[in-house]
mmCIF file with all atom_site columns, C-alpha atoms in Angstrom:
data_model
loop_
_atom_site.group_PDB
_atom_site.id
_atom_site.type_symbol
_atom_site.label_atom_id
_atom_site.label_alt_id
_atom_site.label_comp_id
_atom_site.label_asym_id
_atom_site.label_entity_id
_atom_site.label_seq_id
_atom_site.pdbx_PDB_ins_code
_atom_site.Cartn_x
_atom_site.Cartn_y
_atom_site.Cartn_z
_atom_site.occupancy
_atom_site.B_iso_or_equiv
_atom_site.pdbx_formal_charge
_atom_site.auth_seq_id
_atom_site.auth_comp_id
_atom_site.auth_asym_id
_atom_site.auth_atom_id
_atom_site.pdbx_PDB_model_num
ATOM 1   C CA . THR R 1 1   ? -46.155 0.986   -55.266 1.00 0.00 ? 1   THR R CA 1
ATOM 2   C CA . ASN R 1 2   ? -43.243 2.903   -53.870 1.00 0.00 ? 2   ASN R CA 1
ATOM 3   C CA . ARG R 1 3   ? -40.400 0.575   -52.756 1.00 0.00 ? 3   ARG R CA 1
ATOM 4   C CA . ARG R 1 4   ? -39.707 2.652   -49.683 1.00 0.00 ? 4   ARG R CA 1
ATOM 5   C CA . ASN R 1 5   ? -43.195 2.195   -48.324 1.00 0.00 ? 5   ASN R CA 1
ATOM 6   C CA . ALA R 1 6   ? -43.588 -1.447  -49.291 1.00 0.00 ? 6   ALA R CA 1
ATOM 7   C CA . PRO R 1 7   ? -43.963 -3.778  -46.287 1.00 0.00 ? 7   PRO R CA 1
ATOM 8   C CA . VAL R 1 8   ? -40.978 -6.009  -45.638 1.00 0.00 ? 8   VAL R CA 1
ATOM 9   C CA . SER R 1 9   ? -41.394 -9.412  -44.064 1.00 0.00 ? 9   SER R CA 1
ATOM 10  C CA . ARG R 1 10  ? -38.187 -10.510 -42.343 1.00 0.00 ? 10  ARG R CA 1
ATOM 11  C CA . LEU R 1 11  ? -39.607 -13.879 -41.338 1.00 0.00 ? 11  LEU R CA 1
ATOM 12  C CA . SER R 1 12  ? -40.545 -15.074 -44.797 1.00 0.00 ? 12  SER R CA 1
ATOM 13  C CA . THR R 1 13  ? -38.751 -18.108 -46.206 1.00 0.00 ? 13  THR R CA 1
ATOM 14  C CA . PRO R 1 14  ? -37.590 -18.457 -49.786 1.00 0.00 ? 14  PRO R CA 1
ATOM 15  C CA . THR R 1 15  ? -39.934 -20.377 -52.053 1.00 0.00 ? 15  THR R CA 1
ATOM 16  C CA . SER R 1 16  ? -37.325 -23.110 -52.605 1.00 0.00 ? 16  SER R CA 1
ATOM 17  C CA . MET R 1 17  ? -37.308 -24.022 -48.900 1.00 0.00 ? 17  MET R CA 1
ATOM 18  C CA . SER R 1 18  ? -40.783 -24.870 -47.776 1.00 0.00 ? 18  SER R CA 1
ATOM 19  C CA . ALA R 1 19  ? -41.581 -26.082 -44.284 1.00 0.00 ? 19  ALA R CA 1
ATOM 20  C CA . SER R 1 20  ? -42.229 -29.620 -45.514 1.00 0.00 ? 20  SER R CA 1
ATOM 21  C CA . ALA R 1 21  ? -38.771 -29.862 -47.135 1.00 0.00 ? 21  ALA R CA 1
ATOM 22  C CA . ALA R 1 22  ? -37.064 -29.717 -43.764 1.00 0.00 ? 22  ALA R CA 1
ATOM 23  C CA . THR R 1 23  ? -38.866 -32.697 -42.243 1.00 0.00 ? 23  THR R CA 1
ATOM 24  C CA . PRO R 1 24  ? -36.614 -35.607 -41.214 1.00 0.00 ? 24  PRO R CA 1
ATOM 25  C CA . ALA R 1 25  ? -38.744 -38.173 -43.051 1.00 0.00 ? 25  ALA R CA 1
ATOM 26  C CA . GLN R 1 26  ? -37.911 -36.633 -46.408 1.00 0.00 ? 26  GLN R CA 1
ATOM 27  C CA . ALA R 1 27  ? -34.239 -36.047 -45.570 1.00 0.00 ? 27  ALA R CA 1
ATOM 28  C CA . GLY R 1 28  ? -33.465 -39.778 -45.487 1.00 0.00 ? 28  GLY R CA 1
ATOM 29  C CA . PRO R 1 29  ? -32.541 -42.288 -42.784 1.00 0.00 ? 29  PRO R CA 1
ATOM 30  C CA . ALA R 1 30  ? -28.927 -41.121 -42.480 1.00 0.00 ? 30  ALA R CA 1
ATOM 31  C CA . ALA R 1 31  ? -30.035 -37.648 -41.403 1.00 0.00 ? 31  ALA R CA 1
ATOM 32  C CA . THR R 1 32  ? -32.468 -38.902 -38.762 1.00 0.00 ? 32  THR R CA 1
ATOM 33  C CA . THR R 1 33  ? -30.186 -41.269 -36.839 1.00 0.00 ? 33  THR R CA 1
ATOM 34  C CA . PRO R 1 34  ? -26.703 -39.853 -36.193 1.00 0.00 ? 34  PRO R CA 1
ATOM 35  C CA . TYR R 1 35  ? -23.957 -42.401 -35.672 1.00 0.00 ? 35  TYR R CA 1
ATOM 36  C CA . VAL R 1 36  ? -22.507 -41.615 -32.259 1.00 0.00 ? 36  VAL R CA 1
ATOM 37  C CA . SER R 1 37  ? -21.643 -45.039 -30.875 1.00 0.00 ? 37  SER R CA 1
ATOM 38  C CA . ASP R 1 38  ? -17.923 -44.335 -31.325 1.00 0.00 ? 38  ASP R CA 1
ATOM 39  C CA . PHE R 1 39  ? -18.116 -41.545 -28.741 1.00 0.00 ? 39  PHE R CA 1
ATOM 40  C CA . GLN R 1 40  ? -19.628 -43.572 -25.899 1.00 0.00 ? 40  GLN R CA 1
ATOM 41  C CA . ASP R 1 41  ? -16.354 -45.093 -24.730 1.00 0.00 ? 41  ASP R CA 1
ATOM 42  C CA . MET R 1 42  ? -14.338 -41.847 -24.745 1.00 0.00 ? 42  MET R CA 1
ATOM 43  C CA . GLN R 1 43  ? -12.821 -40.652 -21.482 1.00 0.00 ? 43  GLN R CA 1
ATOM 44  C CA . PRO R 1 44  ? -12.524 -36.964 -20.611 1.00 0.00 ? 44  PRO R CA 1
ATOM 45  C CA . GLU R 1 45  ? -9.043  -35.600 -21.218 1.00 0.00 ? 45  GLU R CA 1
ATOM 46  C CA . THR R 1 46  ? -7.274  -34.114 -18.200 1.00 0.00 ? 46  THR R CA 1
ATOM 47  C CA . VAL R 1 47  ? -5.213  -30.931 -18.389 1.00 0.00 ? 47  VAL R CA 1
ATOM 48  C CA . GLY R 1 48  ? -1.980  -32.915 -18.011 1.00 0.00 ? 48  GLY R CA 1
ATOM 49  C CA . ASP R 1 49  ? -2.950  -35.335 -20.791 1.00 0.00 ? 49  ASP R CA 1
ATOM 50  C CA . LYS R 1 50  ? -3.863  -32.486 -23.124 1.00 0.00 ? 50  LYS R CA 1
ATOM 51  C CA . SER R 1 51  ? -0.629  -30.619 -22.346 1.00 0.00 ? 51  SER R CA 1
ATOM 52  C CA . ARG R 1 52  ? 1.422   -33.760 -22.964 1.00 0.00 ? 52  ARG R CA 1
ATOM 53  C CA . ARG R 1 53  ? -0.401  -34.433 -26.255 1.00 0.00 ? 53  ARG R CA 1
ATOM 54  C CA . LYS R 1 54  ? 0.103   -30.847 -27.447 1.00 0.00 ? 54  LYS R CA 1
ATOM 55  C CA . PHE R 1 55  ? 3.784   -30.856 -26.422 1.00 0.00 ? 55  PHE R CA 1
ATOM 56  C CA . LEU R 1 56  ? 4.451   -34.073 -28.312 1.00 0.00 ? 56  LEU R CA 1
ATOM 57  C CA . ALA R 1 57  ? 2.613   -32.746 -31.381 1.00 0.00 ? 57  ALA R CA 1
ATOM 58  C CA . ASN R 1 58  ? 4.927   -29.720 -31.682 1.00 0.00 ? 58  ASN R CA 1
ATOM 59  C CA . PRO R 1 59  ? 7.669   -29.398 -29.036 1.00 0.00 ? 59  PRO R CA 1
ATOM 60  C CA . PHE R 1 60  ? 9.022   -26.170 -30.557 1.00 0.00 ? 60  PHE R CA 1
ATOM 61  C CA . ILE R 1 61  ? 6.133   -24.092 -29.194 1.00 0.00 ? 61  ILE R CA 1
ATOM 62  C CA . PRO R 1 62  ? 6.673   -24.810 -25.470 1.00 0.00 ? 62  PRO R CA 1
ATOM 63  C CA . PHE R 1 63  ? 10.444  -24.662 -25.950 1.00 0.00 ? 63  PHE R CA 1
ATOM 64  C CA . GLY R 1 64  ? 10.153  -21.258 -27.614 1.00 0.00 ? 64  GLY R CA 1
ATOM 65  C CA . LEU R 1 65  ? 7.853   -19.960 -24.887 1.00 0.00 ? 65  LEU R CA 1
ATOM 66  C CA . VAL R 1 66  ? 10.199  -21.060 -22.091 1.00 0.00 ? 66  VAL R CA 1
ATOM 67  C CA . ALA R 1 67  ? 13.305  -19.772 -23.896 1.00 0.00 ? 67  ALA R CA 1
ATOM 68  C CA . THR R 1 68  ? 11.623  -16.409 -24.571 1.00 0.00 ? 68  THR R CA 1
ATOM 69  C CA . GLY R 1 69  ? 10.650  -16.082 -20.917 1.00 0.00 ? 69  GLY R CA 1
ATOM 70  C CA . ALA R 1 70  ? 14.133  -17.064 -19.750 1.00 0.00 ? 70  ALA R CA 1
ATOM 71  C CA . CYS R 1 71  ? 15.773  -14.493 -22.048 1.00 0.00 ? 71  CYS R CA 1
ATOM 72  C CA . LEU R 1 72  ? 13.343  -11.828 -20.882 1.00 0.00 ? 72  LEU R CA 1
ATOM 73  C CA . ALA R 1 73  ? 14.036  -12.578 -17.208 1.00 0.00 ? 73  ALA R CA 1
ATOM 74  C CA . GLY R 1 74  ? 17.785  -12.721 -17.794 1.00 0.00 ? 74  GLY R CA 1
ATOM 75  C CA . GLY R 1 75  ? 17.693  -9.475  -19.733 1.00 0.00 ? 75  GLY R CA 1
ATOM 76  C CA . LEU R 1 76  ? 15.786  -7.695  -17.001 1.00 0.00 ? 76  LEU R CA 1
ATOM 77  C CA . TRP R 1 77  ? 18.184  -9.006  -14.359 1.00 0.00 ? 77  TRP R CA 1
ATOM 78  C CA . ALA R 1 78  ? 21.213  -7.898  -16.400 1.00 0.00 ? 78  ALA R CA 1
ATOM 79  C CA . PHE R 1 79  ? 19.639  -4.477  -16.977 1.00 0.00 ? 79  PHE R CA 1
ATOM 80  C CA . ARG R 1 80  ? 19.052  -3.967  -13.245 1.00 0.00 ? 80  ARG R CA 1
ATOM 81  C CA . SER R 1 81  ? 22.610  -5.113  -12.511 1.00 0.00 ? 81  SER R CA 1
ATOM 82  C CA . GLY R 1 82  ? 24.009  -2.523  -14.906 1.00 0.00 ? 82  GLY R CA 1
ATOM 83  C CA . LYS R 1 83  ? 25.470  -5.064  -17.370 1.00 0.00 ? 83  LYS R CA 1
ATOM 84  C CA . GLN R 1 84  ? 24.424  -3.370  -20.577 1.00 0.00 ? 84  GLN R CA 1
ATOM 85  C CA . GLN R 1 85  ? 26.118  -5.733  -23.043 1.00 0.00 ? 85  GLN R CA 1
ATOM 86  C CA . LEU R 1 86  ? 24.710  -8.845  -21.361 1.00 0.00 ? 86  LEU R CA 1
ATOM 87  C CA . SER R 1 87  ? 21.267  -7.258  -21.262 1.00 0.00 ? 87  SER R CA 1
ATOM 88  C CA . GLN R 1 88  ? 21.524  -6.462  -24.975 1.00 0.00 ? 88  GLN R CA 1
ATOM 89  C CA . ASN R 1 89  ? 22.501  -10.060 -25.765 1.00 0.00 ? 89  ASN R CA 1
ATOM 90  C CA . PHE R 1 90  ? 19.568  -11.403 -23.726 1.00 0.00 ? 90  PHE R CA 1
ATOM 91  C CA . GLN R 1 91  ? 17.164  -9.105  -25.560 1.00 0.00 ? 91  GLN R CA 1
ATOM 92  C CA . ARG R 1 92  ? 18.499  -10.238 -28.929 1.00 0.00 ? 92  ARG R CA 1
ATOM 93  C CA . GLY R 1 93  ? 17.994  -13.817 -27.816 1.00 0.00 ? 93  GLY R CA 1
ATOM 94  C CA . ARG R 1 94  ? 14.455  -12.978 -26.730 1.00 0.00 ? 94  ARG R CA 1
ATOM 95  C CA . VAL R 1 95  ? 13.639  -11.577 -30.157 1.00 0.00 ? 95  VAL R CA 1
ATOM 96  C CA . PHE R 1 96  ? 15.149  -14.665 -31.816 1.00 0.00 ? 96  PHE R CA 1
ATOM 97  C CA . PHE R 1 97  ? 13.145  -17.082 -29.663 1.00 0.00 ? 97  PHE R CA 1
ATOM 98  C CA . GLN R 1 98  ? 9.972   -15.076 -30.181 1.00 0.00 ? 98  GLN R CA 1
ATOM 99  C CA . GLY R 1 99  ? 10.484  -15.495 -33.919 1.00 0.00 ? 99  GLY R CA 1
ATOM 100 C CA . VAL R 1 100 ? 11.043  -19.232 -33.492 1.00 0.00 ? 100 VAL R CA 1
ATOM 101 C CA . THR R 1 101 ? 7.851   -19.495 -31.438 1.00 0.00 ? 101 THR R CA 1
ATOM 102 C CA . VAL R 1 102 ? 5.759   -17.544 -33.944 1.00 0.00 ? 102 VAL R CA 1
ATOM 103 C CA . ALA R 1 103 ? 7.160   -19.679 -36.778 1.00 0.00 ? 103 ALA R CA 1
ATOM 104 C CA . ALA R 1 104 ? 6.265   -22.845 -34.829 1.00 0.00 ? 104 ALA R CA 1
ATOM 105 C CA . PHE R 1 105 ? 2.707   -21.548 -34.339 1.00 0.00 ? 105 PHE R CA 1
ATOM 106 C CA . LEU R 1 106 ? 2.418   -20.793 -38.062 1.00 0.00 ? 106 LEU R CA 1
ATOM 107 C CA . VAL R 1 107 ? 3.753   -24.225 -39.058 1.00 0.00 ? 107 VAL R CA 1
ATOM 108 C CA . GLU R 1 108 ? 1.362   -25.941 -36.650 1.00 0.00 ? 108 GLU R CA 1
ATOM 109 C CA . GLY R 1 109 ? -1.551  -23.889 -37.970 1.00 0.00 ? 109 GLY R CA 1
ATOM 110 C CA . TYR R 1 110 ? -0.617  -24.684 -41.559 1.00 0.00 ? 110 TYR R CA 1
ATOM 111 C CA . LYS R 1 111 ? -0.412  -28.408 -40.772 1.00 0.00 ? 111 LYS R CA 1
ATOM 112 C CA . ASN R 1 112 ? -3.900  -28.356 -39.231 1.00 0.00 ? 112 ASN R CA 1
ATOM 113 C CA . MET R 1 113 ? -5.596  -26.636 -42.176 1.00 0.00 ? 113 MET R CA 1
#
């Protein structure tokens, strides 16, 4: 009776869960008939509706994304124009708005836990 050579059955079920225990008749009436009548009158949500709903839920996220992009574009333009100080200020603003956006994502995630 060496454990290494003992046959292993990967399809066996534990003794506490027999095949008859999983039948719907024994699980009760609530488990056999799900209550889904509330979902019959739902309309599919369009992309615009979902975007509007998400924006109204936390407007700091889209604001932070747009502000970060604007600072990045302005910084790149200033860098190509040779305006080093303006480029530096845009990049500092980009870092600030990235932080605001990440903080907004974290707050939203914490609220939805």
